[in-house]
Amino acid sequence: MAAISFSLSSFIGYKVVAFLLLVTVSLIAMFFDIAPVLLAAFISAMVWNYFFIPPRFTFAIQDSDNVILFSMYFIIALVNGALTFKIREVEKKENKKIEKENTLKLYNTLLNSLSHELRTPISTIIGATDTLQDVNNKLSADNKSELISEISKASLRLNRQVGNLLNMSRLESGFLQPKTDWCDVNELVYDVVNQLQDNLQGKKIDVKILENLPLVKLDYGLLEQVLFNLVHNATIYIPENGIITISVFINKDKKLLIVVEDNGNGFPEKEILHVFEKFYRLKNSKTGGTGLGLSIVKGFVEAMNGSVILENRKGGGAKFTVEIPAEITHLKDIENE
């Protein structure tokens, strides 16, 4: 700034240069610690004195007005730099305070969700097993079968929530590395559908898979969890007799596309951008759930270098489109390998 001001010294007076140098010191204070700021303030005062205050190219100041002006500049430069730095420090502390509050809010959200989501199936398991142990001889075969079914459902629910937490931990650690291998997506889809049979009671599922779909090279476990979470999420929110459609095909860019649609109420437009955030749950949504399912979907898809898009269908309902670049081949090609 001093060099630029010196080149323009025939057009601007030395008092204007003082303002330019003060602004420069203020800008430095926005990016550096206090020591460099004070050093910059000192150097700017010396440079202004030597190169701009008459007589130039000397530190001597003859005019008493300029002596006062230089002294004031020196003080103002130091104070201005220190205050700007101080303001920046206050802003940092305020940002840390906000981050801490958000972290605490997130922790409370997680704690509240887990206290319900983990305690409910655990209570069901404990209650059912206690009943089987205490009054086993008095129970009919149907009662025993019903209790065993409740234990099974609660165990699966508990396993799912713990799995979500472990998956989120894997994502947060940053060490999630997909293990790719040839897999049949057709088989994967029906595996997920079979796992969700209990959730699909009273609801229909329509699978549309491209005929002669080639094998794809990707992480079977990650993709299975992605599809499971999407379909499970749909089973929760669609009405009785609702329909879930799963479409799978390879597009012209040789990318695997999995589309999960339903005929439910869809998502509020204002909340679509937030549904993939951790622990986010829709306003006025049903009780239960940790808000991790869709964030895991996004994390796993991105770990496979893919993308997931959510949009509302024109006829009503939600539409999730998962696009993953993957190497494709047919069975004959693998046999030749």
Coordinates of C-alpha atoms in Angstrom, one line a residue:
M1 CA 0.0 0.0 0.0
A2 CA 2.9 2.3 0.8
A3 CA 4.4 1.6 -2.7
I4 CA 1.1 2.3 -4.4
S5 CA 0.7 5.5 -2.4
F6 CA 4.2 6.6 -3.2
S7 CA 3.6 6.1 -7.0
L8 CA 0.5 8.3 -6.6
S9 CA 2.1 10.9 -4.3
S10 CA 2.0 13.6 -6.9
F11 CA -1.9 13.2 -6.9
I12 CA -2.6 12.6 -3.2
G13 CA -1.3 14.4 -0.2
Y14 CA 0.6 12.7 2.7
K15 CA -2.5 13.0 5.0
V16 CA -4.6 10.9 2.6
V17 CA -1.8 8.3 2.6
A18 CA -2.2 8.1 6.4
F19 CA -5.8 7.0 6.0
L20 CA -4.9 4.4 3.4
L21 CA -2.2 2.9 5.7
L22 CA -4.6 2.8 8.6
V23 CA -7.1 0.9 6.5
T24 CA -4.3 -1.6 5.6
V25 CA -3.4 -2.1 9.3
S26 CA -7.1 -2.8 10.0
L27 CA -7.2 -5.4 7.2
I28 CA -4.1 -7.0 8.6
A29 CA -5.7 -7.2 12.0
M30 CA -8.6 -9.3 10.5
F31 CA -6.2 -12.1 9.5
F32 CA -3.2 -12.1 11.9
D33 CA -2.4 -12.3 15.6
I34 CA -1.7 -9.3 17.7
A35 CA 2.1 -9.3 17.4
P36 CA 2.1 -9.0 13.5
V37 CA -0.6 -6.4 13.8
L38 CA 1.3 -4.2 16.2
L39 CA 4.4 -4.6 14.1
A40 CA 2.5 -3.6 11.0
A41 CA 1.2 -0.5 12.9
F42 CA 4.7 0.5 13.9
I43 CA 6.2 -0.1 10.4
S44 CA 3.3 1.9 8.7
A45 CA 4.1 4.8 11.0
M46 CA 7.8 4.7 10.2
V47 CA 7.1 4.4 6.4
W48 CA 4.6 7.2 6.5
N49 CA 7.1 9.4 8.3
Y50 CA 10.1 8.6 6.1
F51 CA 8.5 8.6 2.6
F52 CA 5.6 11.0 2.9
I53 CA 5.8 13.6 5.7
P54 CA 7.9 16.6 4.6
P55 CA 10.8 16.7 4.6
R56 CA 10.8 13.4 2.9
F57 CA 13.4 10.6 3.1
T58 CA 14.3 11.5 6.7
F59 CA 12.8 10.7 10.1
A60 CA 13.1 14.3 11.2
I61 CA 9.8 16.3 11.4
Q62 CA 10.2 20.1 11.4
D63 CA 6.6 21.2 11.5
S64 CA 5.0 20.9 15.0
D65 CA 1.6 20.2 13.4
N66 CA 3.1 17.2 11.7
V67 CA 4.8 16.0 14.9
I68 CA 1.4 16.0 16.6
L69 CA -0.2 14.4 13.5
F70 CA 2.5 11.6 13.4
S71 CA 2.1 11.0 17.1
M72 CA -1.6 10.7 16.8
Y73 CA -1.2 8.4 13.8
F74 CA 1.1 6.1 15.7
I75 CA -1.3 5.9 18.6
I76 CA -4.3 5.4 16.4
A77 CA -2.6 2.8 14.3
L78 CA -1.7 0.7 17.4
V79 CA -5.1 1.1 19.0
N80 CA -7.0 0.5 15.8
G81 CA -5.0 -2.7 15.1
A82 CA -5.4 -3.9 18.7
L83 CA -9.2 -3.2 18.7
T84 CA -9.8 -4.9 15.4
F85 CA -7.9 -7.9 16.6
K86 CA -9.9 -7.9 19.8
I87 CA -13.2 -7.7 17.9
R88 CA -12.1 -10.7 15.9
E89 CA -11.3 -12.6 19.0
V90 CA -14.7 -11.8 20.5
E91 CA -16.3 -13.0 17.3
K92 CA -14.3 -16.3 17.5
K93 CA -15.5 -16.8 21.1
E94 CA -19.0 -16.1 20.1
N95 CA -18.8 -18.6 17.2
K96 CA -17.4 -21.2 19.6
K97 CA -20.2 -20.5 22.0
I98 CA -22.7 -21.0 19.2
E99 CA -21.0 -24.2 18.1
K100 CA -21.0 -25.5 21.7
E101 CA -24.7 -24.7 22.0
N102 CA -25.4 -26.5 18.8
T103 CA -23.4 -29.5 19.9
L104 CA -25.3 -29.5 23.2
K105 CA -28.6 -29.3 21.3
L106 CA -27.5 -32.1 19.0
Y107 CA -26.4 -34.2 22.0
N108 CA -29.8 -33.6 23.7
T109 CA -31.6 -34.6 20.5
L110 CA -29.6 -37.8 20.2
L111 CA -30.1 -38.6 23.9
N112 CA -33.8 -38.0 23.7
S113 CA -34.1 -40.1 20.6
L114 CA -31.9 -42.9 21.9
S115 CA -33.7 -43.0 25.3
H116 CA -36.9 -43.8 23.4
E117 CA -35.6 -45.8 20.5
L118 CA -33.4 -48.1 22.6
R119 CA -35.5 -48.2 25.7
T120 CA -38.7 -49.2 23.9
P121 CA -37.4 -52.5 22.3
I122 CA -35.4 -53.3 25.4
S123 CA -38.5 -52.9 27.6
T124 CA -40.5 -55.1 25.1
I125 CA -37.8 -57.8 25.2
I126 CA -37.6 -57.7 29.0
G127 CA -41.4 -57.8 29.5
A128 CA -41.9 -60.6 27.0
T129 CA -39.0 -62.8 28.4
D130 CA -40.2 -62.2 32.0
T131 CA -43.7 -63.3 31.0
L132 CA -42.3 -66.5 29.3
Q133 CA -40.3 -67.3 32.4
D134 CA -42.9 -66.5 35.1
V135 CA -46.1 -67.9 33.6
N136 CA -44.8 -70.2 30.8
N137 CA -47.0 -73.1 31.9
K138 CA -50.1 -71.0 31.8
L139 CA -49.6 -69.6 28.3
S140 CA -51.2 -71.1 25.3
A141 CA -49.2 -71.9 22.2
D142 CA -50.6 -68.8 20.5
N143 CA -49.6 -66.6 23.4
K144 CA -46.1 -68.0 23.4
S145 CA -45.8 -67.5 19.6
E146 CA -47.0 -63.9 20.0
L147 CA -44.5 -63.1 22.7
I148 CA -41.7 -64.7 20.7
S149 CA -42.8 -62.6 17.7
E150 CA -42.6 -59.4 19.8
I151 CA -39.2 -60.3 21.1
S152 CA -38.0 -60.9 17.5
K153 CA -39.5 -57.5 16.2
A154 CA -38.0 -55.6 19.2
S155 CA -34.6 -57.3 18.7
L156 CA -34.6 -56.3 15.0
R157 CA -35.6 -52.8 15.9
L158 CA -32.8 -52.6 18.5
N159 CA -30.3 -54.1 16.1
R160 CA -31.3 -51.5 13.4
Q161 CA -30.9 -48.5 15.7
V162 CA -27.5 -49.8 17.0
G163 CA -26.5 -50.4 13.4
N164 CA -27.4 -46.9 12.4
L165 CA -25.3 -45.5 15.3
L166 CA -22.3 -47.7 14.2
N167 CA -22.8 -46.6 10.6
M168 CA -22.9 -43.0 11.6
S169 CA -19.7 -43.5 13.6
R170 CA -18.0 -45.0 10.5
L171 CA -19.0 -42.0 8.5
E172 CA -17.9 -39.5 11.1
S173 CA -14.5 -41.2 11.5
G174 CA -13.7 -40.6 7.8
F175 CA -12.3 -44.1 7.4
L176 CA -15.2 -45.6 5.5
Q177 CA -13.7 -47.3 2.4
P178 CA -16.1 -49.2 0.1
K179 CA -15.1 -52.8 -0.6
T180 CA -16.2 -53.3 -4.2
D181 CA -17.1 -56.7 -5.7
W182 CA -19.4 -58.0 -8.4
C183 CA -22.9 -58.2 -7.2
D184 CA -26.4 -58.8 -8.5
V185 CA -28.6 -55.8 -7.7
N186 CA -31.7 -57.8 -8.5
E187 CA -30.8 -60.2 -5.7
L188 CA -29.9 -57.3 -3.4
V189 CA -33.3 -55.6 -3.9
Y190 CA -35.3 -58.7 -3.1
D191 CA -33.1 -59.4 0.0
V192 CA -34.1 -55.9 1.3
V193 CA -37.8 -56.5 0.5
N194 CA -37.7 -59.8 2.4
Q195 CA -36.1 -58.2 5.4
L196 CA -38.9 -55.6 5.5
Q197 CA -41.8 -58.0 5.2
D198 CA -43.1 -57.2 8.7
N199 CA -43.0 -53.5 7.9
L200 CA -44.9 -54.0 4.6
Q201 CA -48.0 -55.5 6.2
G202 CA -51.0 -53.8 4.5
K203 CA -48.7 -52.0 2.0
K204 CA -47.6 -53.0 -1.5
I205 CA -44.2 -53.0 -3.0
D206 CA -43.6 -52.9 -6.8
V207 CA -40.2 -53.9 -8.0
K208 CA -39.2 -52.8 -11.6
I209 CA -35.8 -54.0 -12.6
L210 CA -34.3 -53.7 -16.0
E211 CA -34.5 -57.1 -17.8
N212 CA -31.0 -58.7 -18.1
L213 CA -29.6 -56.1 -15.7
P214 CA -25.8 -56.5 -15.8
L215 CA -23.7 -57.2 -12.7
V216 CA -22.2 -54.1 -11.1
K217 CA -19.0 -53.7 -9.1
L218 CA -19.7 -51.9 -5.9
D219 CA -20.0 -52.4 -2.1
Y220 CA -22.9 -54.8 -1.6
G221 CA -23.2 -54.0 2.1
L222 CA -23.3 -50.2 1.7
L223 CA -25.8 -50.3 -1.1
E224 CA -28.0 -52.8 0.8
Q225 CA -28.1 -50.4 3.8
V226 CA -28.9 -47.5 1.5
L227 CA -31.9 -49.3 0.0
F228 CA -33.0 -50.7 3.3
N229 CA -33.1 -47.2 4.9
L230 CA -35.0 -45.7 1.9
V231 CA -37.6 -48.4 1.8
H232 CA -38.0 -48.6 5.6
N233 CA -38.4 -44.8 5.7
A234 CA -41.2 -45.1 3.1
T235 CA -43.0 -47.9 5.0
I236 CA -43.2 -45.6 8.1
Y237 CA -44.8 -42.6 6.4
I238 CA -47.0 -44.0 3.6
P239 CA -50.7 -44.7 4.4
E240 CA -52.3 -48.1 4.7
N241 CA -52.5 -49.8 1.3
G242 CA -49.8 -47.4 0.1
I243 CA -47.5 -48.5 -2.7
I244 CA -43.7 -48.3 -2.8
T245 CA -42.0 -48.6 -6.2
I246 CA -38.4 -49.6 -6.6
S247 CA -36.9 -49.1 -10.1
V248 CA -33.4 -50.2 -11.0
F249 CA -31.6 -49.6 -14.3
I250 CA -28.3 -48.5 -15.9
N251 CA -28.4 -45.1 -17.6
K252 CA -26.6 -44.0 -20.8
D253 CA -23.6 -42.8 -18.7
K254 CA -23.2 -46.4 -17.4
K255 CA -24.3 -45.4 -13.9
L256 CA -26.5 -47.5 -11.7
L257 CA -29.8 -45.7 -10.9
I258 CA -32.1 -46.8 -8.1
V259 CA -35.3 -45.0 -7.7
V260 CA -37.5 -45.4 -4.6
E261 CA -41.0 -43.8 -4.9
D262 CA -44.1 -43.9 -2.8
N263 CA -47.6 -42.5 -3.0
G264 CA -47.6 -40.9 0.4
N265 CA -47.8 -37.2 1.4
G266 CA -44.3 -36.4 0.3
F267 CA -42.1 -33.9 2.1
P268 CA -42.7 -30.3 3.0
E269 CA -40.8 -28.2 0.4
K270 CA -39.1 -26.1 3.1
E271 CA -37.7 -29.2 4.8
I272 CA -36.4 -31.2 1.7
L273 CA -33.0 -29.6 2.0
H274 CA -32.7 -30.7 5.6
V275 CA -33.8 -34.3 5.5
F276 CA -30.3 -35.7 5.0
E277 CA -28.9 -33.8 8.0
K278 CA -28.0 -35.9 11.1
F279 CA -30.8 -36.3 13.7
Y280 CA -33.2 -34.2 11.6
R281 CA -36.8 -35.2 11.9
L282 CA -39.7 -33.7 10.1
K283 CA -41.9 -31.4 12.0
N284 CA -45.2 -33.0 13.0
S285 CA -43.6 -36.4 12.2
K286 CA -44.5 -39.6 14.0
T287 CA -42.9 -40.3 17.3
G288 CA -39.8 -42.5 17.3
G289 CA -36.7 -42.6 15.1
T290 CA -33.3 -41.0 15.6
G291 CA -33.2 -39.1 12.3
L292 CA -30.1 -41.0 11.2
G293 CA -31.5 -43.2 8.4
L294 CA -31.4 -40.6 5.5
S295 CA -28.2 -39.1 6.7
I296 CA -26.6 -42.5 6.5
V297 CA -28.1 -43.0 3.0
K298 CA -26.4 -39.8 1.9
G299 CA -23.1 -40.7 3.5
F300 CA -22.9 -44.2 2.1
V301 CA -23.9 -43.0 -1.4
E302 CA -21.3 -40.3 -1.4
A303 CA -18.7 -42.8 -0.1
M304 CA -19.3 -44.7 -3.3
N305 CA -18.9 -41.5 -5.3
G306 CA -22.6 -41.3 -6.0
S307 CA -25.4 -38.8 -5.3
V308 CA -28.9 -39.0 -3.9
I309 CA -31.7 -36.6 -4.8
L310 CA -35.1 -36.2 -3.1
E311 CA -38.1 -34.6 -4.8
N312 CA -41.8 -34.7 -4.4
R313 CA -43.8 -36.6 -7.1
K314 CA -46.3 -34.6 -9.1
G315 CA -49.0 -37.1 -8.2
G316 CA -48.1 -37.0 -4.5
G317 CA -45.5 -38.9 -2.6
A318 CA -41.7 -38.8 -2.4
K319 CA -39.1 -39.9 -4.9
F320 CA -35.5 -40.7 -4.0
T321 CA -33.1 -41.1 -6.9
V322 CA -29.7 -42.8 -6.1
E323 CA -27.1 -42.5 -8.8
I324 CA -23.8 -44.4 -8.4
P325 CA -21.0 -44.7 -11.0
A326 CA -20.1 -48.4 -11.2
E327 CA -18.2 -50.8 -13.4
I328 CA -20.7 -53.1 -15.1
T329 CA -20.4 -56.4 -16.8
H330 CA -22.5 -59.5 -17.7
L331 CA -22.1 -62.9 -16.3
K332 CA -20.4 -64.2 -19.4
D333 CA -17.7 -61.6 -19.1
I334 CA -16.9 -62.7 -15.5
E335 CA -16.8 -66.3 -16.6
N336 CA -14.3 -65.3 -19.3
E337 CA -12.2 -63.5 -16.7

